[in-house]
């Protein structure tokens, strides 16, 4: 049995927001808006063996992206634990990770250094990243001028070329033109063929999950509904959604 690359134990994450309350009522009764907690992740536990590809599925709002961001270290747990066993980790997600006022080229350097690579190591790979991204002269334009497709191309290229031990993918494979989709799909299959690399993919694309993943985790309303072989879990999920 292989060692685990990821161990999540009794994880809980809540968001805090204001409960809707009219300004008129607030002024008349001199009351402040009450704060409401929304529990996005509820006592979630699972593990992923080193080299496995785990798919995460669930309806919108079920907590999938929150879980991925917690694994990436963007969100801190309220309770429970996440153990990545000392592995380096990268997150592919639209809208996460780039400084919008910086150029694509500058963001390559920043992203690479945030992943733990030295400036020299990122420099050696920069032209390869730019070539793979296929965004032309926009590489020297501010990221705020990018379309979502260009953004995803650059984000995918950085992660694909600067390889980490754990890759977290949040729907990015479904964004971009058809040519780049095929190219990124081939590259992803190449990356995950490495038996030492662990991958987690959040997606609504059932065919993608069945094709790429060794197992699937089904999250429903912040809780683990089922975990097991891809075909079995996806079949149960599909029946549930009908």
Coordinates of C-alpha atoms in Angstrom, one line a residue:
X1 CA 0.0 0.0 0.0
X2 CA 1.3 3.4 -1.0
X3 CA 1.7 6.3 1.5
X4 CA -0.8 9.1 1.7
X5 CA 0.0 12.4 0.1
X6 CA -3.1 14.1 1.7
X7 CA -4.9 13.5 4.9
X8 CA -7.9 15.5 5.9
X9 CA -9.4 14.9 9.3
X10 CA -12.7 16.3 10.7
X11 CA -12.4 19.5 8.7
X12 CA -14.9 22.4 9.4
X13 CA -14.9 25.8 7.6
X14 CA -17.5 28.5 8.2
X15 CA -18.2 31.8 6.5
X16 CA -19.4 34.8 8.5
X17 CA -21.8 37.3 7.0
X18 CA -24.5 39.8 7.9
X19 CA -28.1 38.6 8.2
X20 CA -30.3 40.6 5.9
X21 CA -32.0 43.5 7.8
X22 CA -33.5 46.7 6.5
X23 CA -31.9 50.1 7.2
X24 CA -35.3 51.5 8.3
X25 CA -35.8 48.8 10.9
X26 CA -32.2 49.1 12.1
X27 CA -32.6 52.9 12.6
X28 CA -36.0 52.6 14.3
X29 CA -35.0 49.9 16.7
X30 CA -31.4 51.0 17.1
X31 CA -30.3 47.4 16.3
X32 CA -27.2 46.3 14.6
X33 CA -27.3 43.7 11.9
X34 CA -26.8 40.3 13.4
X35 CA -23.9 38.2 12.2
X36 CA -24.7 34.8 10.7
X37 CA -22.3 31.8 10.3
X38 CA -22.6 29.6 7.3
X39 CA -20.9 26.2 7.6
X40 CA -19.5 25.5 4.1
X41 CA -17.5 22.3 5.2
X42 CA -18.9 20.1 7.9
X43 CA -16.6 17.5 9.5
X44 CA -15.1 16.3 6.3
X45 CA -12.5 13.5 6.5
X46 CA -10.7 11.7 3.6
X47 CA -7.2 10.7 2.4
X48 CA -5.6 10.5 -1.0
X49 CA -2.7 8.1 -1.7
X50 CA 0.4 9.4 -3.3
X51 CA 0.1 9.2 -7.1
X52 CA -3.7 8.9 -7.1
X53 CA -6.1 11.2 -9.1
X54 CA -9.2 12.2 -7.0
X55 CA -12.2 13.8 -8.6
X56 CA -14.5 15.9 -6.4
X57 CA -18.2 16.3 -7.5
X58 CA -21.3 17.9 -6.1
X59 CA -24.0 20.4 -6.9
X60 CA -23.2 24.1 -7.0
X61 CA -22.7 25.5 -3.5
X62 CA -21.8 22.1 -2.0
X63 CA -18.4 23.3 -0.7
X64 CA -16.1 21.8 -3.5
X65 CA -14.1 25.0 -4.2
X66 CA -13.9 25.9 -0.5
X67 CA -12.4 22.5 0.2
X68 CA -9.9 23.0 -2.6
X69 CA -8.8 26.4 -1.4
X70 CA -8.4 25.0 2.1
X71 CA -6.1 22.3 0.7
X72 CA -4.1 25.1 -1.1
X73 CA -3.7 27.1 2.1
X74 CA -6.0 30.0 1.0
X75 CA -8.6 29.3 3.7
X76 CA -7.8 28.3 7.2
X77 CA -9.9 25.6 8.9
X78 CA -12.1 26.5 11.9
X79 CA -11.3 23.1 13.2
X80 CA -9.9 19.8 12.1
X81 CA -6.6 19.3 10.2
X82 CA -5.1 19.1 6.7
X83 CA -1.8 17.2 6.4
X84 CA 0.0 17.5 3.0
X85 CA 2.9 15.4 4.2
X86 CA 5.4 18.1 3.2
X87 CA 4.4 18.1 -0.4
X88 CA 4.4 21.2 -2.6
X89 CA 1.0 22.2 -3.9
X90 CA -0.4 24.4 -6.7
X91 CA -4.0 25.5 -7.3
X92 CA -5.5 26.0 -10.8
X93 CA -8.6 28.2 -10.4
X94 CA -10.0 31.1 -12.4
X95 CA -9.8 34.3 -10.4
X96 CA -7.2 33.0 -7.9
X97 CA -3.5 33.7 -7.7
X98 CA -2.7 36.5 -10.1
X99 CA -2.1 40.2 -9.3
X100 CA -4.3 41.9 -11.9
X101 CA -2.2 45.1 -12.3
X102 CA 0.9 43.1 -13.1
X103 CA 1.7 41.7 -16.5
X104 CA 1.4 38.0 -17.4
X105 CA 5.2 37.8 -17.4
X106 CA 5.5 39.4 -14.0
X107 CA 2.8 37.0 -12.7
X108 CA 4.7 34.0 -13.9
X109 CA 7.6 35.0 -11.7
X110 CA 5.4 35.9 -8.7
X111 CA 3.3 32.7 -9.0
X112 CA 6.4 30.5 -9.4
X113 CA 8.1 32.0 -6.3
X114 CA 4.9 31.6 -4.3
X115 CA 5.0 27.9 -5.3
X116 CA 8.4 27.7 -3.7
X117 CA 10.6 27.9 -6.8
X118 CA 13.6 30.3 -6.9
X119 CA 13.8 33.3 -9.2
X120 CA 16.4 31.4 -11.3
X121 CA 14.3 28.3 -11.6
X122 CA 11.3 30.3 -12.8
X123 CA 13.5 32.2 -15.2
X124 CA 14.6 29.0 -16.8
X125 CA 11.0 27.9 -17.4
X126 CA 9.5 31.3 -18.3
X127 CA 9.8 31.0 -22.1
X128 CA 8.4 27.5 -22.1
X129 CA 5.4 28.7 -20.0
X130 CA 4.8 31.6 -22.5
X131 CA 5.0 29.3 -25.5
X132 CA 2.6 26.8 -24.0
X133 CA 0.1 29.6 -23.0
X134 CA -0.3 30.9 -26.5
X135 CA -1.5 34.4 -25.6
X136 CA 1.0 36.3 -27.8
X137 CA 1.9 39.9 -26.9
X138 CA -0.7 39.9 -24.1
X139 CA 2.1 38.3 -22.0
X140 CA 3.4 41.8 -21.4
X141 CA 0.0 43.4 -20.8
X142 CA -1.7 43.7 -17.3
X143 CA -3.7 40.5 -16.4
X144 CA -6.8 42.7 -15.8
X145 CA -7.0 43.0 -19.6
X146 CA -7.2 39.3 -20.1
X147 CA -10.3 37.3 -21.0
X148 CA -11.2 34.3 -18.8
X149 CA -9.8 32.0 -21.5
X150 CA -6.5 33.8 -21.6
X151 CA -6.3 33.8 -17.8
X152 CA -7.0 30.1 -17.6
X153 CA -4.4 29.4 -20.4
X154 CA -1.7 31.2 -18.4
X155 CA -2.7 29.7 -15.1
X156 CA -2.7 26.2 -16.5
X157 CA 0.7 26.8 -18.3
X158 CA 2.4 27.9 -15.1
X159 CA 1.2 24.8 -13.2
X160 CA 1.9 22.4 -16.1
X161 CA 5.4 23.6 -16.6
X162 CA 6.4 24.3 -12.9
X163 CA 5.4 20.9 -11.7
X164 CA 4.5 20.5 -8.0
X165 CA 3.9 17.3 -6.0
X166 CA 0.1 18.0 -5.7
X167 CA -2.0 19.7 -8.3
X168 CA -5.4 21.0 -7.4
X169 CA -7.7 21.8 -10.4
X170 CA -10.9 23.8 -10.1
X171 CA -12.9 23.5 -13.4
X172 CA -10.0 25.0 -15.4
X173 CA -9.9 22.2 -17.9
X174 CA -13.4 23.3 -19.2
X175 CA -12.3 26.8 -20.0
X176 CA -10.7 28.1 -23.2
X177 CA -10.9 27.4 -26.9
X178 CA -11.3 23.8 -28.2
X179 CA -7.6 23.6 -29.4
X180 CA -6.3 24.6 -26.0
X181 CA -8.7 22.3 -24.2
X182 CA -7.3 19.3 -26.2
X183 CA -3.7 20.5 -25.6
X184 CA -4.3 21.0 -21.8
X185 CA -6.1 17.7 -21.6
X186 CA -3.1 15.9 -23.2
X187 CA -0.7 17.7 -20.9
X188 CA -2.8 16.9 -17.8
X189 CA -2.8 13.2 -18.8
X190 CA 1.0 13.4 -19.2
X191 CA 1.4 15.1 -15.7
X192 CA -0.8 12.6 -13.9
X193 CA 0.9 9.6 -15.4
X194 CA 3.8 10.3 -13.0
X195 CA 3.1 7.8 -10.2
X196 CA 4.6 10.3 -7.6
X197 CA 2.2 13.2 -8.5
X198 CA -1.1 13.5 -6.7
X199 CA -4.0 15.4 -8.4
X200 CA -7.4 16.6 -7.2
X201 CA -9.9 17.7 -9.9
X202 CA -13.1 19.6 -9.1
X203 CA -15.5 19.3 -12.1
X204 CA -19.0 18.9 -13.3
X205 CA -17.8 17.1 -16.4
X206 CA -18.6 13.4 -15.7
X207 CA -16.7 12.1 -18.7
X208 CA -13.6 13.9 -17.6
X209 CA -13.7 12.6 -14.1
X210 CA -14.4 9.0 -15.2
X211 CA -11.6 9.2 -17.7
X212 CA -8.9 10.8 -15.5
X213 CA -9.7 9.9 -11.9
X214 CA -8.9 6.7 -10.0
X215 CA -11.6 7.6 -7.4
X216 CA -14.2 10.3 -6.7
X217 CA -15.4 12.1 -3.6
X218 CA -19.0 13.3 -3.6
X219 CA -19.6 16.4 -1.5
X220 CA -23.2 17.3 -0.6
X221 CA -24.1 20.4 1.4
X222 CA -20.6 20.5 2.9
X223 CA -20.5 16.8 3.9
X224 CA -19.0 13.7 2.4
X225 CA -21.8 11.8 0.8
X226 CA -19.7 9.1 -0.8
X227 CA -16.1 8.2 -1.7
X228 CA -15.0 5.3 -3.9
X229 CA -14.3 4.1 -7.4
X230 CA -15.0 6.7 -10.1
X231 CA -17.7 4.7 -12.0
X232 CA -19.6 3.7 -8.9
X233 CA -19.7 7.2 -7.3
X234 CA -20.5 9.0 -10.6
X235 CA -23.4 6.6 -11.3
X236 CA -24.9 7.2 -7.8
X237 CA -24.4 11.0 -8.2
X238 CA -26.1 10.9 -11.6
X239 CA -29.1 9.0 -10.3
X240 CA -29.3 11.5 -7.4
X241 CA -29.3 14.5 -9.6
X242 CA -32.1 13.1 -11.8

